[in-house]
């Protein structure tokens, strides 16, 4: 009878343990089902649920380490008596681990400080965490792709609008400029009239430059490609700003690869790209700083890097820098077409541009251009 009673008691204890395990998994699934809860909060919530499923919940604590960041519902102790850990593996890559520990010593059990069932439960929880993370990352990738598609649609629409506006403005601008230049040649003009006509001519040239940028952005102007020495164009562009930079306390550093192969490109368009990038770097360093320009060969690509030690940009601004007419400059000091035009030119050359920036640290632009001409499909 005593043996039977002991067996019944053990069965009861085992059932209670299974109920605790199932309850733990259910609560984790319920927590993860709320798509509105941030992943970090979900992970913290899991660490708060886990101890209740262990034999000694009062002295148990849990944490999840993912991509080097530790998450825990409460402060995780620096010293523990016993530790149990299972890796979190996502797409065959170890991204972290889930860990549960006892902070105090308990009487030794035949199978050690942790039950075999608890080890199996921790494995199941690690697998569930991996599924949660994969699902969240897949959802985020989908959102990012949708936003990229919407952005591409907006750019296409703006490009069509820009091309139409540019073509409509070209003719009246040419008339204004032509007649202003005729008036300027008239003899005996008063000084004030001469000054006003000069303003009309200069403003017309400025407007025509904006129209040209619109046409480049909308890809109405095809690159006229020849064999181009990238280093030569970089040196010419730098030469335009050396005196200004010297007076503004801005230092230039050039690291140009001497044996860089020539590329198929439009020299005037590439010159415009470098000038725009240098102007942006200068404007970001009102109190002086350093601009580092590098060229190098990376496999089948020629690379240009422009790095400054200026004010830098936050994430919200960085996401919009290639959006036409977006500018952080004061009204009248920028058109918001500089970087969109740069992006358009680089793309038209079959290349790519990447920009990284940190507020207070500066900005780094990397342009990659193909060394070999791509075959037409």
Coordinates of C-alpha atoms in Angstrom, one line a residue:
X1 CA 0.0 0.0 0.0
X2 CA 2.8 2.4 0.9
X3 CA 4.6 1.7 -2.4
X4 CA 1.3 2.3 -4.2
X5 CA 0.8 5.6 -2.4
X6 CA 4.3 6.7 -3.2
X7 CA 3.7 5.8 -6.9
X8 CA 0.4 7.8 -6.9
X9 CA 2.2 10.7 -5.3
X10 CA 5.0 10.6 -7.9
X11 CA 2.4 10.4 -10.7
X12 CA 0.6 13.4 -9.3
X13 CA 3.9 15.4 -9.1
X14 CA 4.7 14.4 -12.7
X15 CA 1.3 15.5 -13.9
X16 CA 1.7 18.8 -12.1
X17 CA 5.1 19.3 -13.8
X18 CA 3.5 18.6 -17.2
X19 CA 0.7 21.1 -16.5
X20 CA 3.3 23.7 -15.6
X21 CA 5.2 23.0 -18.8
X22 CA 2.1 23.2 -21.0
X23 CA 1.0 26.3 -19.2
X24 CA 4.4 27.9 -19.9
X25 CA 4.3 27.1 -23.6
X26 CA 0.7 28.3 -23.9
X27 CA 1.5 31.7 -22.2
X28 CA 4.5 32.1 -24.5
X29 CA 2.4 31.4 -27.6
X30 CA -0.3 33.8 -26.3
X31 CA 2.3 36.6 -25.7
X32 CA 3.8 36.1 -29.2
X33 CA 0.4 36.2 -30.9
X34 CA 0.0 39.9 -30.2
X35 CA 1.6 41.4 -33.3
X36 CA 1.5 44.9 -31.7
X37 CA 4.0 43.9 -29.0
X38 CA 7.6 44.8 -29.8
X39 CA 10.0 41.9 -30.1
X40 CA 12.0 43.1 -27.1
X41 CA 8.9 43.2 -24.9
X42 CA 8.0 39.7 -26.1
X43 CA 11.4 38.3 -25.1
X44 CA 11.3 40.0 -21.7
X45 CA 7.8 38.6 -21.2
X46 CA 9.1 35.1 -21.9
X47 CA 11.9 35.5 -19.3
X48 CA 9.2 36.4 -16.8
X49 CA 7.1 33.3 -17.7
X50 CA 9.9 30.7 -17.7
X51 CA 10.7 30.4 -13.9
X52 CA 7.1 29.3 -13.1
X53 CA 7.6 26.1 -15.1
X54 CA 10.7 25.0 -13.1
X55 CA 10.7 23.0 -9.9
X56 CA 11.9 25.9 -7.7
X57 CA 10.4 29.0 -9.3
X58 CA 11.2 31.2 -6.2
X59 CA 14.9 30.9 -6.8
X60 CA 14.9 30.7 -10.6
X61 CA 15.7 33.5 -13.0
X62 CA 15.8 33.6 -16.8
X63 CA 17.3 35.7 -19.6
X64 CA 17.5 35.7 -23.3
X65 CA 20.6 36.9 -25.2
X66 CA 19.9 37.7 -28.8
X67 CA 22.5 39.2 -31.2
X68 CA 24.6 40.2 -28.2
X69 CA 21.8 42.0 -26.4
X70 CA 20.5 40.6 -23.1
X71 CA 16.8 40.6 -22.2
X72 CA 15.3 39.8 -18.8
X73 CA 12.1 40.7 -17.0
X74 CA 14.1 41.6 -13.9
X75 CA 17.7 42.2 -13.2
X76 CA 19.7 39.1 -13.9
X77 CA 22.2 38.2 -11.0
X78 CA 25.9 38.3 -11.7
X79 CA 26.4 35.1 -9.6
X80 CA 24.2 32.0 -9.8
X81 CA 24.5 28.5 -8.4
X82 CA 23.3 26.4 -11.4
X83 CA 22.8 27.4 -15.0
X84 CA 21.0 25.8 -17.9
X85 CA 21.4 27.2 -21.4
X86 CA 20.1 26.3 -24.9
X87 CA 21.2 28.1 -28.1
X88 CA 18.7 30.0 -30.3
X89 CA 19.4 28.9 -33.9
X90 CA 17.8 30.8 -36.8
X91 CA 18.3 29.6 -40.4
X92 CA 21.3 27.5 -39.3
X93 CA 22.9 30.5 -37.6
X94 CA 23.4 30.7 -33.8
X95 CA 21.9 34.1 -32.8
X96 CA 22.0 33.8 -29.0
X97 CA 20.7 31.6 -26.2
X98 CA 18.0 31.3 -23.6
X99 CA 19.2 30.6 -20.1
X100 CA 17.6 29.8 -16.7
X101 CA 19.5 29.7 -13.4
X102 CA 19.0 28.9 -9.8
X103 CA 20.4 31.6 -7.5
X104 CA 20.5 29.3 -4.4
X105 CA 21.5 25.7 -3.7
X106 CA 18.9 23.1 -3.3
X107 CA 19.2 19.4 -2.1
X108 CA 20.8 17.4 -4.8
X109 CA 18.5 15.3 -7.0
X110 CA 19.4 12.1 -8.7
X111 CA 19.3 13.7 -12.1
X112 CA 21.0 16.9 -11.1
X113 CA 19.8 20.4 -10.2
X114 CA 17.5 20.5 -13.3
X115 CA 15.0 17.8 -14.3
X116 CA 15.3 16.1 -17.7
X117 CA 11.9 17.4 -18.6
X118 CA 13.1 20.9 -17.8
X119 CA 16.0 20.5 -20.2
X120 CA 13.5 19.4 -22.9
X121 CA 11.2 22.3 -22.1
X122 CA 14.1 24.8 -22.5
X123 CA 14.9 23.3 -25.9
X124 CA 11.2 23.7 -26.9
X125 CA 11.2 27.3 -25.7
X126 CA 14.4 28.1 -27.7
X127 CA 12.7 26.6 -30.8
X128 CA 9.6 28.7 -30.1
X129 CA 11.7 31.9 -29.7
X130 CA 13.4 31.1 -33.1
X131 CA 10.1 30.8 -34.8
X132 CA 8.8 34.1 -33.2
X133 CA 12.0 35.9 -34.4
X134 CA 11.8 34.4 -37.9
X135 CA 8.1 35.4 -38.2
X136 CA 8.8 39.0 -37.0
X137 CA 11.8 39.4 -39.3
X138 CA 9.8 38.1 -42.2
X139 CA 7.0 40.6 -41.5
X140 CA 9.5 43.4 -41.2
X141 CA 11.2 42.4 -44.5
X142 CA 7.7 42.4 -46.1
X143 CA 7.0 45.9 -44.8
X144 CA 10.4 47.1 -46.0
X145 CA 9.8 45.7 -49.5
X146 CA 6.3 47.3 -49.7
X147 CA 7.8 50.6 -48.6
X148 CA 10.5 50.3 -51.3
X149 CA 7.9 49.6 -53.9
X150 CA 5.8 52.6 -52.8
X151 CA 9.0 54.7 -52.9
X152 CA 9.8 53.5 -56.4
X153 CA 6.3 54.3 -57.5
X154 CA 6.5 57.8 -56.0
X155 CA 9.9 58.4 -57.7
X156 CA 8.6 57.2 -61.0
X157 CA 5.6 59.5 -60.7
X158 CA 7.8 62.4 -59.7
X159 CA 10.2 61.6 -62.5
X160 CA 7.4 61.8 -65.1
X161 CA 6.2 65.1 -63.5
X162 CA 9.7 66.5 -63.4
X163 CA 10.3 65.7 -67.1
X164 CA 7.1 67.3 -68.1
X165 CA 7.7 70.4 -66.1
X166 CA 11.3 70.7 -67.3
X167 CA 10.2 70.5 -71.0
X168 CA 7.5 73.1 -70.4
X169 CA 9.8 75.5 -68.7
X170 CA 12.7 75.2 -71.2
X171 CA 11.1 77.3 -74.0
X172 CA 9.9 80.3 -71.9
X173 CA 13.3 80.3 -70.0
X174 CA 15.2 80.4 -73.3
X175 CA 13.0 83.4 -74.4
X176 CA 13.6 85.2 -71.1
X177 CA 17.3 84.6 -71.3
X178 CA 17.6 85.5 -74.9
X179 CA 15.7 88.8 -74.6
X180 CA 17.5 89.7 -71.4
X181 CA 20.8 89.3 -73.2
X182 CA 19.6 91.4 -76.1
X183 CA 18.6 94.2 -73.7
X184 CA 22.0 93.9 -72.0
X185 CA 23.7 94.7 -75.4
X186 CA 21.6 97.9 -75.8
X187 CA 23.7 101.1 -75.7
X188 CA 23.2 103.7 -73.1
X189 CA 21.5 101.6 -70.4
X190 CA 21.3 103.3 -67.0
X191 CA 23.4 101.5 -64.4
X192 CA 20.3 100.4 -62.4
X193 CA 18.7 98.9 -65.5
X194 CA 22.0 97.2 -66.3
X195 CA 22.1 95.7 -62.8
X196 CA 18.5 94.5 -63.0
X197 CA 19.1 92.9 -66.4
X198 CA 22.2 91.1 -64.9
X199 CA 19.9 89.7 -62.2
X200 CA 17.5 88.5 -64.8
X201 CA 20.3 86.8 -66.8
X202 CA 21.8 85.2 -63.6
X203 CA 18.4 84.0 -62.4
X204 CA 17.6 82.5 -65.8
X205 CA 20.9 80.6 -65.8
X206 CA 20.1 79.3 -62.3
X207 CA 16.6 78.3 -63.4
X208 CA 18.0 76.6 -66.5
X209 CA 20.4 74.6 -64.2
X210 CA 17.4 73.4 -62.1
X211 CA 15.7 72.3 -65.3
X212 CA 18.8 70.4 -66.3
X213 CA 18.9 68.7 -63.0
X214 CA 15.2 67.8 -63.4
X215 CA 16.0 66.2 -66.8
X216 CA 18.9 64.3 -65.3
X217 CA 16.8 63.1 -62.4
X218 CA 14.0 61.9 -64.7
X219 CA 16.7 60.3 -67.0
X220 CA 15.8 62.4 -70.0
X221 CA 19.5 63.0 -70.4
X222 CA 21.4 59.9 -71.3
X223 CA 25.1 59.6 -70.3
X224 CA 27.6 60.2 -73.1
X225 CA 30.1 57.6 -72.1
X226 CA 33.8 57.5 -72.9
X227 CA 36.8 56.0 -71.1
X228 CA 37.2 58.0 -68.0
X229 CA 40.0 58.3 -65.4
X230 CA 38.1 58.5 -62.1
X231 CA 41.2 59.9 -60.3
X232 CA 41.5 62.7 -62.8
X233 CA 37.9 63.8 -62.3
X234 CA 38.2 63.6 -58.6
X235 CA 41.3 65.8 -58.6
X236 CA 39.5 68.4 -60.9
X237 CA 36.5 68.5 -58.6
X238 CA 38.6 69.0 -55.5
X239 CA 40.5 71.8 -57.2
X240 CA 37.3 73.9 -57.3
X241 CA 37.0 73.9 -53.5
X242 CA 40.6 73.9 -52.2
X243 CA 40.8 77.7 -51.5
X244 CA 37.3 77.8 -49.9
X245 CA 38.0 74.8 -47.7
X246 CA 41.3 76.3 -46.6
X247 CA 39.6 79.5 -45.5
X248 CA 36.8 77.6 -43.8
X249 CA 39.2 75.4 -41.8
X250 CA 38.4 72.2 -43.8
X251 CA 41.1 69.8 -44.5
X252 CA 41.2 67.6 -47.6
X253 CA 42.7 64.1 -47.6
X254 CA 43.0 62.1 -50.8
X255 CA 43.7 58.4 -50.9
X256 CA 43.6 57.6 -54.6
X257 CA 44.5 54.1 -56.0
X258 CA 47.2 54.9 -58.6
X259 CA 46.6 52.0 -60.9
X260 CA 42.8 52.3 -61.0
X261 CA 41.4 51.1 -64.3
X262 CA 39.4 53.5 -66.5
X263 CA 35.6 53.2 -66.6
X264 CA 32.9 53.8 -69.2
X265 CA 31.2 56.9 -68.0
X266 CA 30.0 60.4 -68.8
X267 CA 32.8 62.7 -67.5
X268 CA 30.6 65.8 -67.0
X269 CA 28.0 63.8 -65.2
X270 CA 30.5 62.2 -62.9
X271 CA 32.1 65.6 -62.3
X272 CA 28.6 66.8 -61.2
X273 CA 28.3 63.8 -58.8
X274 CA 31.6 64.5 -57.1
X275 CA 30.9 68.3 -56.9
X276 CA 27.5 67.6 -55.3
X277 CA 29.0 65.2 -52.7
X278 CA 31.8 67.7 -51.8
X279 CA 29.4 70.6 -51.5
X280 CA 27.2 68.5 -49.1
X281 CA 30.3 67.6 -47.1
X282 CA 31.4 71.2 -46.8
X283 CA 28.0 72.5 -45.8
X284 CA 27.9 69.9 -43.1
X285 CA 31.0 71.3 -41.5
X286 CA 30.3 74.9 -40.6
X287 CA 33.0 74.8 -37.9
X288 CA 35.6 73.1 -40.0
X289 CA 36.6 69.5 -40.2
X290 CA 38.0 66.9 -42.6
X291 CA 36.9 65.5 -45.9
X292 CA 38.5 62.2 -46.9
X293 CA 38.2 61.1 -50.6
X294 CA 39.3 57.6 -51.6
X295 CA 39.2 55.6 -54.8
X296 CA 39.9 51.9 -55.1
X297 CA 39.2 48.8 -57.1
X298 CA 36.9 46.2 -55.5
X299 CA 36.6 43.2 -57.7
X300 CA 34.8 44.3 -60.9
X301 CA 33.9 47.7 -59.5
X302 CA 35.6 51.1 -59.2
X303 CA 34.7 52.7 -55.8
X304 CA 34.6 56.3 -54.7
X305 CA 34.3 57.1 -51.0
X306 CA 33.6 60.6 -49.7
X307 CA 33.7 60.9 -45.9
X308 CA 33.3 64.0 -43.7
X309 CA 33.5 64.8 -40.0
X310 CA 30.4 67.0 -40.1
X311 CA 27.1 67.2 -38.3
X312 CA 25.8 63.9 -39.6
X313 CA 22.2 62.8 -40.1
X314 CA 19.7 60.9 -38.0
X315 CA 17.8 57.9 -39.3
X316 CA 14.7 59.8 -40.3
X317 CA 16.7 62.2 -42.5
X318 CA 18.9 59.5 -43.9
X319 CA 15.8 57.6 -45.2
X320 CA 14.7 60.7 -47.3
X321 CA 18.0 62.0 -48.8
X322 CA 17.3 60.6 -52.3
X323 CA 13.7 61.9 -52.3
X324 CA 13.4 64.7 -54.8
X325 CA 12.9 68.2 -53.3
X326 CA 13.6 67.0 -49.8
X327 CA 16.1 69.3 -48.0
X328 CA 17.1 70.3 -44.5
X329 CA 18.6 73.6 -45.7
X330 CA 17.0 77.0 -45.3
X331 CA 14.5 78.2 -47.9
X332 CA 16.4 79.6 -50.9
X333 CA 19.6 77.8 -50.1
X334 CA 18.9 74.4 -51.6
X335 CA 16.6 72.8 -54.2
X336 CA 16.5 69.2 -52.7
X337 CA 17.7 67.9 -56.1
X338 CA 21.5 67.4 -55.4
X339 CA 21.4 63.8 -54.0
X340 CA 18.5 62.6 -56.2
X341 CA 20.5 63.8 -59.2
X342 CA 23.6 62.0 -57.9
X343 CA 21.5 58.8 -57.4
X344 CA 20.0 59.2 -60.9
X345 CA 23.4 59.6 -62.5
X346 CA 25.0 56.7 -60.6
X347 CA 22.1 54.4 -61.4
X348 CA 22.2 55.4 -65.1
X349 CA 25.8 54.3 -65.1
X350 CA 24.9 50.9 -63.7
X351 CA 26.3 51.7 -60.3
X352 CA 25.1 52.1 -56.7
X353 CA 25.4 54.6 -53.9
X354 CA 25.3 53.9 -50.2
X355 CA 25.2 56.5 -47.4
X356 CA 26.0 55.9 -43.8
X357 CA 25.7 58.7 -41.2
X358 CA 25.6 59.3 -37.4
X359 CA 24.6 62.5 -35.8
X360 CA 27.7 64.4 -34.5
X361 CA 30.0 61.9 -36.2
X362 CA 29.8 62.6 -39.9
X363 CA 28.7 61.0 -43.1
X364 CA 30.2 58.5 -45.5
X365 CA 29.2 58.0 -49.1
X366 CA 30.3 55.0 -51.1
X367 CA 29.7 54.9 -54.9
X368 CA 30.4 51.7 -56.9
X369 CA 30.6 51.8 -60.7
X370 CA 31.2 48.8 -63.0
X371 CA 34.6 48.6 -64.6
X372 CA 33.2 46.6 -67.5
X373 CA 30.4 47.7 -69.8
X374 CA 27.3 45.6 -69.1
X375 CA 25.7 43.8 -72.0
X376 CA 22.3 44.9 -73.1
X377 CA 19.6 42.4 -72.4

